[in-house]
């Protein structure tokens, strides 16, 4: 089961931990964007996970750049002024699972209820998603052994 919670460490997070802890939580995948305000939220989330004993699987940087669907070039829209997710991962000893660039077709796919990964296999965002998914699977398999 995947639980998507709002940023921060609010009552929702405590409730999820309380309700699911007994059934076993494999871990948390924390998602940030390159901006410092988002990184601050994730720093608090890392502290929260460590305090309540939730293993952290890793960190994902979303909106790490913008990929033009036409020419496939990538531009940095949200420049990581303080080092972004890479630096946060290094500072907190959390694995950076990957960075996903913005692709306007992701929102379009969600709006129409279709799979972005299936419809746009050539997108750099698809490649990033699939690499992140593979790494999460590897980590969870390693933990089972």
PDB file of C-alpha atoms in Angstrom:
ATOM      1  CA  UNK A   1       0.000   0.000   0.000  1.00  0.00           C
ATOM      2  CA  UNK A   2       1.209   3.494  -0.804  1.00  0.00           C
ATOM      3  CA  UNK A   3       0.131   6.431   1.346  1.00  0.00           C
ATOM      4  CA  UNK A   4       0.579   9.927  -0.074  1.00  0.00           C
ATOM      5  CA  UNK A   5       0.561  12.502   2.707  1.00  0.00           C
ATOM      6  CA  UNK A   6       0.720  16.293   2.624  1.00  0.00           C
ATOM      7  CA  UNK A   7       4.060  17.989   3.267  1.00  0.00           C
ATOM      8  CA  UNK A   8       5.172  18.363   6.845  1.00  0.00           C
ATOM      9  CA  UNK A   9       4.627  16.332   9.980  1.00  0.00           C
ATOM     10  CA  UNK A  10       0.995  16.902  10.817  1.00  0.00           C
ATOM     11  CA  UNK A  11      -1.637  14.803  12.571  1.00  0.00           C
ATOM     12  CA  UNK A  12      -2.175  12.843   9.351  1.00  0.00           C
ATOM     13  CA  UNK A  13       1.357  11.471   9.590  1.00  0.00           C
ATOM     14  CA  UNK A  14       0.955  10.440  13.208  1.00  0.00           C
ATOM     15  CA  UNK A  15      -2.374   8.768  12.453  1.00  0.00           C
ATOM     16  CA  UNK A  16      -0.946   6.815   9.521  1.00  0.00           C
ATOM     17  CA  UNK A  17       1.957   5.605  11.645  1.00  0.00           C
ATOM     18  CA  UNK A  18      -0.328   4.592  14.514  1.00  0.00           C
ATOM     19  CA  UNK A  19      -2.767   2.719  12.288  1.00  0.00           C
ATOM     20  CA  UNK A  20      -0.229   0.966  10.093  1.00  0.00           C
ATOM     21  CA  UNK A  21       2.750   0.363  12.389  1.00  0.00           C
ATOM     22  CA  UNK A  22       1.403  -2.965  13.684  1.00  0.00           C
ATOM     23  CA  UNK A  23       0.825  -4.287  10.181  1.00  0.00           C
ATOM     24  CA  UNK A  24       4.356  -3.377   9.175  1.00  0.00           C
ATOM     25  CA  UNK A  25       5.606  -0.350   7.301  1.00  0.00           C
ATOM     26  CA  UNK A  26       8.281  -1.154   4.729  1.00  0.00           C
ATOM     27  CA  UNK A  27       9.477   2.429   4.700  1.00  0.00           C
ATOM     28  CA  UNK A  28       9.035   5.947   3.468  1.00  0.00           C
ATOM     29  CA  UNK A  29       9.924   7.394   0.097  1.00  0.00           C
ATOM     30  CA  UNK A  30      10.227  11.125   0.617  1.00  0.00           C
ATOM     31  CA  UNK A  31       9.609  13.459  -2.299  1.00  0.00           C
ATOM     32  CA  UNK A  32      10.924  16.997  -2.578  1.00  0.00           C
ATOM     33  CA  UNK A  33      11.475  19.676  -5.172  1.00  0.00           C
ATOM     34  CA  UNK A  34      14.708  21.640  -5.557  1.00  0.00           C
ATOM     35  CA  UNK A  35      13.426  24.741  -3.722  1.00  0.00           C
ATOM     36  CA  UNK A  36      14.640  25.351  -0.172  1.00  0.00           C
ATOM     37  CA  UNK A  37      11.113  25.611   1.287  1.00  0.00           C
ATOM     38  CA  UNK A  38      10.338  22.067   0.105  1.00  0.00           C
ATOM     39  CA  UNK A  39      13.706  20.806   1.300  1.00  0.00           C
ATOM     40  CA  UNK A  40      12.968  22.209   4.774  1.00  0.00           C
ATOM     41  CA  UNK A  41       9.699  20.233   4.907  1.00  0.00           C
ATOM     42  CA  UNK A  42      11.509  17.050   3.930  1.00  0.00           C
ATOM     43  CA  UNK A  43      14.221  17.636   6.550  1.00  0.00           C
ATOM     44  CA  UNK A  44      11.452  17.668   9.165  1.00  0.00           C
ATOM     45  CA  UNK A  45       9.921  14.562   7.609  1.00  0.00           C
ATOM     46  CA  UNK A  46      13.270  12.745   7.821  1.00  0.00           C
ATOM     47  CA  UNK A  47      13.484  13.651  11.518  1.00  0.00           C
ATOM     48  CA  UNK A  48       9.890  12.493  12.028  1.00  0.00           C
ATOM     49  CA  UNK A  49      10.537   9.119  10.362  1.00  0.00           C
ATOM     50  CA  UNK A  50      13.623   8.557  12.466  1.00  0.00           C
ATOM     51  CA  UNK A  51      11.828   9.477  15.700  1.00  0.00           C
ATOM     52  CA  UNK A  52       8.890   7.122  15.100  1.00  0.00           C
ATOM     53  CA  UNK A  53      11.019   4.305  13.684  1.00  0.00           C
ATOM     54  CA  UNK A  54       9.934   4.332  10.041  1.00  0.00           C
ATOM     55  CA  UNK A  55      12.776   3.179   7.795  1.00  0.00           C
ATOM     56  CA  UNK A  56      13.542   5.666   5.045  1.00  0.00           C
ATOM     57  CA  UNK A  57      13.822   3.965   1.674  1.00  0.00           C
ATOM     58  CA  UNK A  58      15.099   7.077  -0.023  1.00  0.00           C
ATOM     59  CA  UNK A  59      14.551  10.521  -1.431  1.00  0.00           C
ATOM     60  CA  UNK A  60      13.154  11.549  -4.827  1.00  0.00           C
ATOM     61  CA  UNK A  61      13.574  14.982  -6.356  1.00  0.00           C
ATOM     62  CA  UNK A  62      10.514  15.962  -8.377  1.00  0.00           C
ATOM     63  CA  UNK A  63      10.460  18.847 -10.867  1.00  0.00           C
ATOM     64  CA  UNK A  64      14.240  18.569 -11.178  1.00  0.00           C
ATOM     65  CA  UNK A  65      14.106  20.245 -14.578  1.00  0.00           C
ATOM     66  CA  UNK A  66      11.732  20.767 -17.481  1.00  0.00           C
ATOM     67  CA  UNK A  67      11.835  18.547 -20.537  1.00  0.00           C
ATOM     68  CA  UNK A  68      10.407  20.038 -23.712  1.00  0.00           C
ATOM     69  CA  UNK A  69       8.210  17.343 -25.275  1.00  0.00           C
ATOM     70  CA  UNK A  70       9.052  18.648 -28.755  1.00  0.00           C
ATOM     71  CA  UNK A  71      12.825  18.971 -28.754  1.00  0.00           C
ATOM     72  CA  UNK A  72      13.575  16.884 -25.622  1.00  0.00           C
ATOM     73  CA  UNK A  73      15.943  19.512 -24.186  1.00  0.00           C
ATOM     74  CA  UNK A  74      15.981  20.009 -20.437  1.00  0.00           C
ATOM     75  CA  UNK A  75      15.945  23.363 -18.630  1.00  0.00           C
ATOM     76  CA  UNK A  76      16.252  24.057 -14.913  1.00  0.00           C
ATOM     77  CA  UNK A  77      13.140  25.933 -13.786  1.00  0.00           C
ATOM     78  CA  UNK A  78      13.612  25.497 -10.043  1.00  0.00           C
ATOM     79  CA  UNK A  79      17.341  25.871  -9.596  1.00  0.00           C
ATOM     80  CA  UNK A  80      18.597  24.202  -6.426  1.00  0.00           C
ATOM     81  CA  UNK A  81      20.031  27.273  -4.683  1.00  0.00           C
ATOM     82  CA  UNK A  82      21.128  25.231  -1.657  1.00  0.00           C
ATOM     83  CA  UNK A  83      22.150  22.027  -3.424  1.00  0.00           C
ATOM     84  CA  UNK A  84      18.734  20.449  -3.893  1.00  0.00           C
ATOM     85  CA  UNK A  85      17.906  16.860  -3.060  1.00  0.00           C
ATOM     86  CA  UNK A  86      21.447  15.701  -3.756  1.00  0.00           C
ATOM     87  CA  UNK A  87      22.880  17.801  -0.970  1.00  0.00           C
ATOM     88  CA  UNK A  88      20.001  16.985   1.375  1.00  0.00           C
ATOM     89  CA  UNK A  89      20.594  13.275   0.791  1.00  0.00           C
ATOM     90  CA  UNK A  90      24.289  13.666   1.536  1.00  0.00           C
ATOM     91  CA  UNK A  91      23.675  15.736   4.685  1.00  0.00           C
ATOM     92  CA  UNK A  92      21.104  13.310   6.102  1.00  0.00           C
ATOM     93  CA  UNK A  93      22.637  10.043   4.915  1.00  0.00           C
ATOM     94  CA  UNK A  94      19.506   9.169   2.923  1.00  0.00           C
ATOM     95  CA  UNK A  95      19.814   7.601  -0.519  1.00  0.00           C
ATOM     96  CA  UNK A  96      18.823   9.794  -3.452  1.00  0.00           C
ATOM     97  CA  UNK A  97      16.715   7.399  -5.509  1.00  0.00           C
ATOM     98  CA  UNK A  98      16.506   9.715  -8.497  1.00  0.00           C
ATOM     99  CA  UNK A  99      15.389  12.991  -9.982  1.00  0.00           C
ATOM    100  CA  UNK A 100      12.283  13.341 -12.115  1.00  0.00           C
ATOM    101  CA  UNK A 101      12.085  16.191 -14.623  1.00  0.00           C
ATOM    102  CA  UNK A 102       8.835  18.012 -15.287  1.00  0.00           C
ATOM    103  CA  UNK A 103       7.041  16.819 -18.380  1.00  0.00           C
ATOM    104  CA  UNK A 104       3.719  18.550 -19.106  1.00  0.00           C
ATOM    105  CA  UNK A 105       2.336  15.278 -20.418  1.00  0.00           C
ATOM    106  CA  UNK A 106       2.400  13.812 -16.870  1.00  0.00           C
ATOM    107  CA  UNK A 107      -0.465  16.097 -15.813  1.00  0.00           C
ATOM    108  CA  UNK A 108      -2.311  15.486 -19.052  1.00  0.00           C
ATOM    109  CA  UNK A 109      -2.057  11.726 -18.567  1.00  0.00           C
ATOM    110  CA  UNK A 110      -3.370  12.045 -15.011  1.00  0.00           C
ATOM    111  CA  UNK A 111      -6.266  14.228 -16.177  1.00  0.00           C
ATOM    112  CA  UNK A 112      -7.283  11.609 -18.739  1.00  0.00           C
ATOM    113  CA  UNK A 113      -6.654   8.614 -16.479  1.00  0.00           C
ATOM    114  CA  UNK A 114      -4.044   7.030 -18.728  1.00  0.00           C
ATOM    115  CA  UNK A 115      -0.591   5.718 -17.912  1.00  0.00           C
ATOM    116  CA  UNK A 116       2.119   8.265 -18.606  1.00  0.00           C
ATOM    117  CA  UNK A 117       4.726   5.496 -18.520  1.00  0.00           C
ATOM    118  CA  UNK A 118       2.914   3.490 -21.192  1.00  0.00           C
ATOM    119  CA  UNK A 119       1.996   6.438 -23.401  1.00  0.00           C
ATOM    120  CA  UNK A 120       5.372   8.216 -23.294  1.00  0.00           C
ATOM    121  CA  UNK A 121       8.076   5.562 -22.953  1.00  0.00           C
ATOM    122  CA  UNK A 122      10.617   7.883 -24.597  1.00  0.00           C
ATOM    123  CA  UNK A 123      10.281  10.641 -21.988  1.00  0.00           C
ATOM    124  CA  UNK A 124      13.235  11.255 -19.659  1.00  0.00           C
ATOM    125  CA  UNK A 125      10.638  11.381 -16.863  1.00  0.00           C
ATOM    126  CA  UNK A 126       9.559   7.817 -17.700  1.00  0.00           C
ATOM    127  CA  UNK A 127      13.169   6.669 -17.551  1.00  0.00           C
ATOM    128  CA  UNK A 128      13.586   8.390 -14.186  1.00  0.00           C
ATOM    129  CA  UNK A 129      10.382   6.857 -12.781  1.00  0.00           C
ATOM    130  CA  UNK A 130      11.327   3.356 -13.909  1.00  0.00           C
ATOM    131  CA  UNK A 131      14.843   3.651 -12.471  1.00  0.00           C
ATOM    132  CA  UNK A 132      13.414   4.854  -9.151  1.00  0.00           C
ATOM    133  CA  UNK A 133      10.888   2.009  -9.077  1.00  0.00           C
ATOM    134  CA  UNK A 134      13.632  -0.535  -9.794  1.00  0.00           C
ATOM    135  CA  UNK A 135      15.822   0.870  -7.015  1.00  0.00           C
ATOM    136  CA  UNK A 136      12.949   0.778  -4.498  1.00  0.00           C
ATOM    137  CA  UNK A 137      12.326  -2.870  -5.396  1.00  0.00           C
ATOM    138  CA  UNK A 138      16.032  -3.655  -4.921  1.00  0.00           C
ATOM    139  CA  UNK A 139      16.127  -1.970  -1.517  1.00  0.00           C
ATOM    140  CA  UNK A 140      13.018  -3.797  -0.308  1.00  0.00           C
ATOM    141  CA  UNK A 141      14.372  -7.131  -1.546  1.00  0.00           C
ATOM    142  CA  UNK A 142      17.715  -6.510   0.197  1.00  0.00           C
ATOM    143  CA  UNK A 143      15.874  -5.779   3.455  1.00  0.00           C
ATOM    144  CA  UNK A 144      13.986  -9.071   3.261  1.00  0.00           C
ATOM    145  CA  UNK A 145      17.224 -11.081   3.187  1.00  0.00           C
TER     146      UNK A 145
END
